[in-house]
Amino acid sequence: MNSSVNYERQGEVALITLNNPPVNALGQAQREGLLRALHQAQIDTQAKVLVLLCSGRTFIAGADIKEFGKPPQAPSLPEVVNAYEQSDKPCVAVIHGTALGGGLEMALGCHYRIARRDAKVGLPEVKLGLLPGAGGTQRLPRLAGVAKALEMIVSGQPINALQAREHQIVDELFDGDPRAAGIAFAQRVLDSGLGVRRTGEQAAALKGVDNGALIAAKRADVAKRLPGFFSPPRCVAAVEAATLLPLVEGLQRERALFQECLASEQRAALVHGFFAERQCAHIDDLPKDTPVRVIERVGVIGGGTMGVGIALSFVSAGIAVMLMEVDEPALQRALQRARETCEASVARGSLSPAVMEQRLALLHGGVDYSELATADLVIEAVFESLEVKRQVFERLDQVCKPGAILASNTSSLDLDVIAGFTSRAEDVVGLHFFSPANVMRLLEVVRGRHTGLEVLATVMQLSKRLNKIAVVVGVCDGFVGNRMIFQYGREAEFLLEEGATPEQVDGALRNFGLAMGPNAMRDLSGLDIGWSIRQRQRATLPSNYPLPDVLDTLYAAGMLGQKTGQGFYCYAPGSRRPEPNPELLPLLEAVSREKGIERRALSDDYIVERCVFALINEGAKILQEGIARRSSDIDVIYLNGYGFAAWRGGPMFYADSLGLDNVLARIREFHQRFGAWWEPAPLLEQLAAEGRRFADWKLES
Ligand code: 3H9
C-alpha cells in the first residue's frame, strides 16, 4: 500500500486516509494510492461503506501543482474521481480545512459529503490559469445549479461550509474529529440503507432555470471584466457543456478545455506566481529555528496617509498601536483620518460597524515619544528626508526598550545610514509598505547591513499576521520596486517627447497587462511628488544619464495631476476619470522642438518594449547586486505592488518566456540608439550567452 494512502476497516466501515503533508495535494503517488485503496475496499467483503478523509490540517487542497507542465503520469485525477463515483459501495467524503480544486472534485465524486463547520470548499483553478479538470465543471452545477457553479468556478473564491450546505454541495456539517464524524455518518448511511448516490446522475438543480441566459450573462461579464484572460471564458464553456451534454460527453469537453488551459502561457505564468509568492518566505541564511520576538505593542510615527494605513494594518490584525504625531491638532486629524478610512470600508460593506469599533479601540494616539518606551516595534512613516529621519531615530534610540525593533518605512533612503543614527543597528530594519498600506498586500522588508537574523525572522512572521506578502530586499536607492519603476517611468516620459501621447502610452501598457498606465499613475500620486524626486535625481545622476523634461514642464505649468484637476489628463471636479488634456499636446510639441526631437508615430509594441525592457534590464542589475535574492522575488513585487498582470507572471518571468537572447538583442539596439542608460545588464548578457533564464540564477552561483 502506498504510504501516503492508508486503508483500514472498522466494523463495516472502510476508512481511506490520505496523508500527504502539508496540504494533501494529489500527485501521482496519491492518485495511485487512492485507486488501490478503492480496489481494496471493493474486494473487502466486510466493508459496506467507504469513508475518504485526510490527516493533518486539511482535506485535499487540489492536484499537485508542481506536476503541471510535466509529462502526465497515470492514473489521471479524472480517472480516480470517476472510479470513486462508480463504486458500488457508498462513499463518504469528510472535509476539514480546505477542499480545493481537485480536492473538492474528489469529494464531488464521492456519494455523500460532510464538512466540519469551519471548513471551506472551492474551485480556485482559474487563479492558476486553469479550469476544474476532474469533473468539477460537470458535477458542481448538477448539485448547486449553474448560477452558483459559474460564480465559484469563474471567481475561484472558496465558500464556507454553511454556504456549501445551503447550496447542496455538502450534506451535513459536523464539529470535532473528522474521523469520528465520518464513521458516524457512514454508519447512518448503512443503517438507513441510503446506498450509492452518484453526483453525475443528479439533474434536479439543472432543471426549471434558464441556464442559457445565465451562461450568456456570465460570458458577457467575463468578456467585459476579464479581457485578456485565457481560462475564464473556457470555464464558462465547460459549465455550459454540463447544461447541454450527458455526463460522459460533458467530461470529455471539460478535459479538452482543461488541456487548452494547461498548455497556455497564462497557466505557466500564474503557476509561477503561486510558487513565487510562497518562495519569498524562504530565506537561505535564516535558520527555521531562529528565535522571534513577541510583537504586541506597536508604535507608528507620522499620521499621514501612510502612517494611518500602517496603523490600520496592525489594528486589523488585533495588534495595539500608538500613533504618534507632532502635536495634538495633528494627532486628532490623524485619528480622524483613521476613522474615516474605516467608515469608508463600512459604507462599501467590506467591514461591519462592530469590527470597525473593535479595531479603532486598539488605536491610541500620543505626542510624546516617551509613550513608546514599552513598544515592541516602532515604524517611522515621516517625511522622506534623511535629516528628519535622523531626528526620529536618535530619539527612538533614547526612549525605546532594549530589544524593540526600530523600522523605517522609507521608500528610497539608505537604511544603513538610518541605522547609524542609533546605537543598535542590528535592531533596525526597513518595512516599506505600499499605499494604501491597509489594502496593499506587498511589503518590502529592507535588510540592512547589520539587521539581525532575529529581527528579520520576527518581521517575516509578523507579515503573515498582517496578511502581507513580505519580500526581503537589500539596500539601494528605491530598493527593488521603485528603483525599477524609475527606469520604466523615464522611458514612458521619453516616449512622450518622441511623439506618443499619454493616452497611447497608457493604453499600450494597459493592453499589455498593467493595471494602470504610467501617466495616469503619475497624475494619481501627484506630479509635485515626481518633481521633487526628479530634483534629487538631477543632482545625483551621471551626466550621460539624461532625464526627460515633460514632468518639469507640467509642474511649471501648475498641472500637478488629480489634485489640481489637470496633469497628463484632465479631471472633472470630484472625478478620478482621466479625460484628454487639450493643453498637453502643445506642451509636448514645445518640449520636443526645444530638444530638437522630430516627433514620430510609435507603435504600441514599441512602447511596451521600451518600458517593460527598461524594467527587465534594471531587474537584472538588481539581481546581480543581490538587492533581490531571486528573480521570482522581483516578480512578486511587481505582481503585488505595481499592478503587473498576474497572467504575465511578472517582468522577469516575462523576459524568461521571451528568451533572454531576444530581450538582449532589443536592449542592445536601444543602447546603440539612446546611449549609456540602456547599457545591457552584465547578468543579462551572461545568461543570454549561456542560454539560461533569470529563474535559473542564484546569487551564489
Ligand atoms: C487542480 O486541482 C486541478 C484539477 O482541477 C484538475 C487536475 C486534472 N500543489 O499556501 P501555503 C504547497 S489545481 C502543490 O503556504 P497556507 C505550497 O507551495 C489546484 N503544492 O499554506 C507550500 O509549499 P512550501 C487547485 C501545494 O496554509 C505549502 O504547500 N488548488 C499546493 O497558507 C503550504 O502552502 C489550489 O489552487 C498544491 N495544490 O494555505 C489550492 N497547495 O511550504 C492551492 C499548496 O514549500 N493552495 N502547496 O512553500 C492554496 O490555496 C493554499 O496553499 C492553501 C493553504 C489554502 C491550501
Short mmCIF file of N, CA and C and ligand atoms in Angstrom, two decimals, residues 21-26 31 57-68 76-78 98-105 122-128 130-136 254-255 258-259 262 274-275 277-282 288 464, ligand 1:
data_model
loop_
_atom_site.label_atom_id
_atom_site.label_comp_id
_atom_site.label_asym_id
_atom_site.label_seq_id
_atom_site.Cartn_x
_atom_site.Cartn_y
_atom_site.Cartn_z
N PRO A 21 1.40 15.61 3.75
CA PRO A 21 1.55 16.97 4.23
C PRO A 21 2.30 17.85 3.21
N PRO A 22 2.16 19.18 3.22
CA PRO A 22 1.37 19.91 4.22
C PRO A 22 -0.11 20.05 3.88
N VAL A 23 -0.49 19.88 2.59
CA VAL A 23 -1.89 20.22 2.24
C VAL A 23 -2.60 19.08 1.52
N ASN A 24 -2.01 17.85 1.59
CA ASN A 24 -2.64 16.67 0.98
C ASN A 24 -2.92 16.85 -0.51
N ALA A 25 -1.97 17.52 -1.21
CA ALA A 25 -2.10 17.67 -2.66
C ALA A 25 -2.03 16.29 -3.31
N LEU A 26 -2.70 16.16 -4.46
CA LEU A 26 -2.76 14.86 -5.13
C LEU A 26 -1.73 14.77 -6.25
N ARG A 31 -2.64 9.59 -6.24
CA ARG A 31 -3.73 9.14 -7.12
C ARG A 31 -3.72 7.61 -7.20
N ARG A 57 -3.74 19.08 8.59
CA ARG A 57 -4.52 20.28 8.81
C ARG A 57 -5.65 20.50 7.82
N THR A 58 -5.69 19.69 6.75
CA THR A 58 -6.71 19.98 5.75
C THR A 58 -7.09 18.76 4.92
N PHE A 59 -8.28 18.82 4.36
CA PHE A 59 -8.66 17.88 3.31
C PHE A 59 -7.80 18.22 2.08
N ILE A 60 -7.96 17.52 0.99
CA ILE A 60 -7.12 17.69 -0.21
C ILE A 60 -7.23 19.13 -0.75
N ALA A 61 -6.06 19.80 -0.91
CA ALA A 61 -6.07 21.19 -1.40
C ALA A 61 -5.95 21.25 -2.91
N GLY A 62 -6.07 20.11 -3.59
CA GLY A 62 -6.07 20.14 -5.05
C GLY A 62 -5.05 19.19 -5.64
N ALA A 63 -5.00 19.22 -6.97
CA ALA A 63 -3.97 18.45 -7.67
C ALA A 63 -2.62 19.04 -7.29
N ASP A 64 -1.56 18.22 -7.41
CA ASP A 64 -0.22 18.72 -7.11
C ASP A 64 0.21 19.67 -8.23
N ILE A 65 0.27 20.95 -7.90
CA ILE A 65 0.52 21.97 -8.92
C ILE A 65 1.91 21.81 -9.54
N LYS A 66 2.82 21.18 -8.79
CA LYS A 66 4.19 21.02 -9.32
C LYS A 66 4.21 20.12 -10.55
N GLU A 67 3.19 19.31 -10.71
CA GLU A 67 3.18 18.37 -11.85
C GLU A 67 2.77 19.03 -13.16
N PHE A 68 2.15 20.23 -13.07
CA PHE A 68 1.67 20.85 -14.30
C PHE A 68 2.84 21.23 -15.21
N SER A 76 -4.80 9.37 -14.12
CA SER A 76 -5.13 10.79 -14.08
C SER A 76 -6.14 11.03 -12.96
N LEU A 77 -6.28 12.27 -12.56
CA LEU A 77 -7.23 12.58 -11.50
C LEU A 77 -8.69 12.29 -11.94
N PRO A 78 -9.07 12.67 -13.17
CA PRO A 78 -10.44 12.33 -13.59
C PRO A 78 -10.72 10.83 -13.46
N THR A 98 -9.53 22.90 4.03
CA THR A 98 -10.00 23.41 2.73
C THR A 98 -10.04 22.27 1.71
N ALA A 99 -11.19 22.11 1.08
CA ALA A 99 -11.29 21.16 -0.06
C ALA A 99 -11.27 22.02 -1.30
N LEU A 100 -10.12 22.05 -1.95
CA LEU A 100 -9.97 22.97 -3.07
C LEU A 100 -9.65 22.21 -4.36
N GLY A 101 -10.10 22.77 -5.48
CA GLY A 101 -9.75 22.23 -6.78
C GLY A 101 -10.02 20.74 -6.85
N GLY A 102 -8.97 19.98 -7.25
CA GLY A 102 -9.11 18.53 -7.35
C GLY A 102 -9.58 17.90 -6.04
N GLY A 103 -9.37 18.59 -4.92
CA GLY A 103 -9.84 18.10 -3.62
C GLY A 103 -11.35 18.12 -3.57
N LEU A 104 -11.94 19.24 -3.96
CA LEU A 104 -13.41 19.29 -3.98
C LEU A 104 -13.95 18.34 -5.05
N GLU A 105 -13.22 18.25 -6.17
CA GLU A 105 -13.68 17.35 -7.23
C GLU A 105 -13.70 15.90 -6.75
N GLY A 122 -13.86 25.08 -2.50
CA GLY A 122 -13.79 25.98 -3.65
C GLY A 122 -13.11 25.32 -4.83
N LEU A 123 -13.26 25.98 -5.97
CA LEU A 123 -12.60 25.52 -7.20
C LEU A 123 -11.73 26.70 -7.70
N PRO A 124 -10.51 26.84 -7.15
CA PRO A 124 -9.69 28.03 -7.46
C PRO A 124 -8.84 27.88 -8.72
N GLU A 125 -9.09 26.85 -9.54
CA GLU A 125 -8.22 26.59 -10.69
C GLU A 125 -8.02 27.81 -11.58
N VAL A 126 -9.08 28.63 -11.71
CA VAL A 126 -8.99 29.79 -12.61
C VAL A 126 -7.84 30.71 -12.20
N LYS A 127 -7.51 30.72 -10.91
CA LYS A 127 -6.42 31.59 -10.45
C LYS A 127 -5.07 31.07 -10.92
N LEU A 128 -5.05 29.83 -11.35
CA LEU A 128 -3.82 29.25 -11.88
C LEU A 128 -3.90 29.14 -13.41
N LEU A 130 -6.32 27.82 -15.08
CA LEU A 130 -6.91 26.53 -15.45
C LEU A 130 -8.42 26.55 -15.26
N LEU A 131 -9.05 25.43 -15.50
CA LEU A 131 -10.43 25.22 -15.07
C LEU A 131 -10.46 23.88 -14.34
N PRO A 132 -11.48 23.65 -13.53
CA PRO A 132 -11.54 22.37 -12.83
C PRO A 132 -11.56 21.24 -13.86
N GLY A 133 -10.55 20.38 -13.81
CA GLY A 133 -10.39 19.41 -14.89
C GLY A 133 -10.67 17.99 -14.47
N ALA A 134 -11.23 17.80 -13.28
CA ALA A 134 -11.54 16.44 -12.83
C ALA A 134 -13.03 16.35 -12.51
N GLY A 135 -13.81 16.94 -13.39
CA GLY A 135 -15.27 16.78 -13.29
C GLY A 135 -15.98 17.91 -12.57
N GLY A 136 -15.22 18.86 -12.01
CA GLY A 136 -15.84 19.92 -11.22
C GLY A 136 -16.84 20.75 -12.00
N GLU A 254 -14.93 19.06 -20.98
CA GLU A 254 -14.16 19.69 -19.91
C GLU A 254 -12.67 19.36 -20.06
N ARG A 255 -12.39 18.10 -20.37
CA ARG A 255 -11.00 17.65 -20.49
C ARG A 255 -10.28 18.41 -21.61
N PHE A 258 -9.67 21.90 -20.51
CA PHE A 258 -8.63 21.89 -19.48
C PHE A 258 -7.24 21.79 -20.15
N GLN A 259 -7.13 20.92 -21.14
CA GLN A 259 -5.84 20.73 -21.82
C GLN A 259 -5.40 22.02 -22.51
N LEU A 262 -4.08 24.15 -19.80
CA LEU A 262 -2.82 23.60 -19.29
C LEU A 262 -1.65 24.00 -20.19
N PHE A 274 2.14 31.68 -8.20
CA PHE A 274 1.73 30.95 -6.98
C PHE A 274 2.97 30.52 -6.19
N PHE A 275 3.90 29.88 -6.88
CA PHE A 275 5.08 29.39 -6.15
C PHE A 275 6.02 30.54 -5.77
N GLU A 277 5.25 33.48 -4.83
CA GLU A 277 4.75 34.11 -3.61
C GLU A 277 5.15 33.31 -2.37
N ARG A 278 5.08 32.00 -2.49
CA ARG A 278 5.44 31.17 -1.34
C ARG A 278 6.95 31.10 -1.14
N GLN A 279 7.68 31.17 -2.24
CA GLN A 279 9.14 31.10 -2.18
C GLN A 279 9.74 32.27 -1.40
N CYS A 280 9.06 33.42 -1.46
CA CYS A 280 9.58 34.62 -0.78
C CYS A 280 9.88 34.38 0.68
N ALA A 281 9.09 33.49 1.29
CA ALA A 281 9.23 33.27 2.73
C ALA A 281 10.50 32.48 3.04
N HIS A 282 11.10 31.86 2.05
CA HIS A 282 12.29 31.03 2.29
C HIS A 282 13.55 31.89 2.15
N LYS A 288 15.42 28.05 10.24
CA LYS A 288 13.99 27.97 10.59
C LYS A 288 13.76 28.14 12.10
N LYS A 464 2.99 37.74 8.14
CA LYS A 464 1.91 36.75 7.97
C LYS A 464 0.70 37.15 8.81
C1 3H9 B 1 -6.28 21.42 -9.56
O1 3H9 B 1 -6.69 20.90 -8.58
C2 3H9 B 1 -6.56 20.92 -10.95
C3 3H9 B 1 -7.71 19.95 -11.03
O2 3H9 B 1 -8.94 20.63 -11.18
C4 3H9 B 1 -7.64 19.09 -12.24
C5 3H9 B 1 -6.45 18.21 -12.39
C6 3H9 B 1 -6.58 17.28 -13.55
N1 3H9 B 1 0.17 21.52 -5.03
O3 3H9 B 1 -0.08 28.26 0.72
P1 3H9 B 1 0.72 27.66 1.80
C7 3H9 B 1 2.35 23.96 -1.06
S1 3H9 B 1 -5.28 22.79 -9.49
C8 3H9 B 1 1.45 21.52 -4.62
O4 3H9 B 1 1.92 28.39 2.25
P2 3H9 B 1 -1.46 28.03 3.63
C9 3H9 B 1 2.85 25.39 -1.10
O5 3H9 B 1 3.62 25.63 -2.26
C10 3H9 B 1 -5.02 23.07 -7.75
N2 3H9 B 1 1.89 22.23 -3.56
O6 3H9 B 1 -0.18 27.28 3.07
C11 3H9 B 1 3.66 25.48 0.18
O7 3H9 B 1 4.91 24.89 -0.06
P3 3H9 B 1 6.23 25.44 0.70
C12 3H9 B 1 -6.18 23.73 -7.12
C13 3H9 B 1 0.99 22.96 -2.90
O8 3H9 B 1 -1.85 27.29 4.84
C14 3H9 B 1 2.85 24.58 1.13
O9 3H9 B 1 2.06 23.73 0.31
N3 3H9 B 1 -5.86 24.05 -5.74
C15 3H9 B 1 -0.35 23.00 -3.28
O10 3H9 B 1 -1.22 29.49 3.69
C16 3H9 B 1 1.94 25.35 2.06
O11 3H9 B 1 1.12 26.22 1.28
C17 3H9 B 1 -5.32 25.24 -5.40
O12 3H9 B 1 -5.11 26.10 -6.21
C18 3H9 B 1 -0.75 22.23 -4.40
N4 3H9 B 1 -2.03 22.19 -4.81
O13 3H9 B 1 -2.58 27.82 2.51
C19 3H9 B 1 -5.01 25.43 -3.95
N5 3H9 B 1 -1.01 23.83 -2.43
O14 3H9 B 1 5.94 25.30 2.16
C20 3H9 B 1 -3.62 25.99 -3.77
C21 3H9 B 1 -0.10 24.28 -1.55
O15 3H9 B 1 7.31 24.56 0.19
N6 3H9 B 1 -3.22 26.10 -2.39
N7 3H9 B 1 1.10 23.77 -1.82
O16 3H9 B 1 6.39 26.87 0.27
C22 3H9 B 1 -3.68 27.08 -1.57
O17 3H9 B 1 -4.54 27.87 -1.91
C23 3H9 B 1 -3.07 27.17 -0.20
O18 3H9 B 1 -1.85 26.51 -0.25
C24 3H9 B 1 -3.92 26.56 0.94
C25 3H9 B 1 -3.08 26.54 2.25
C26 3H9 B 1 -5.15 27.43 1.16
C27 3H9 B 1 -4.31 25.15 0.63
#
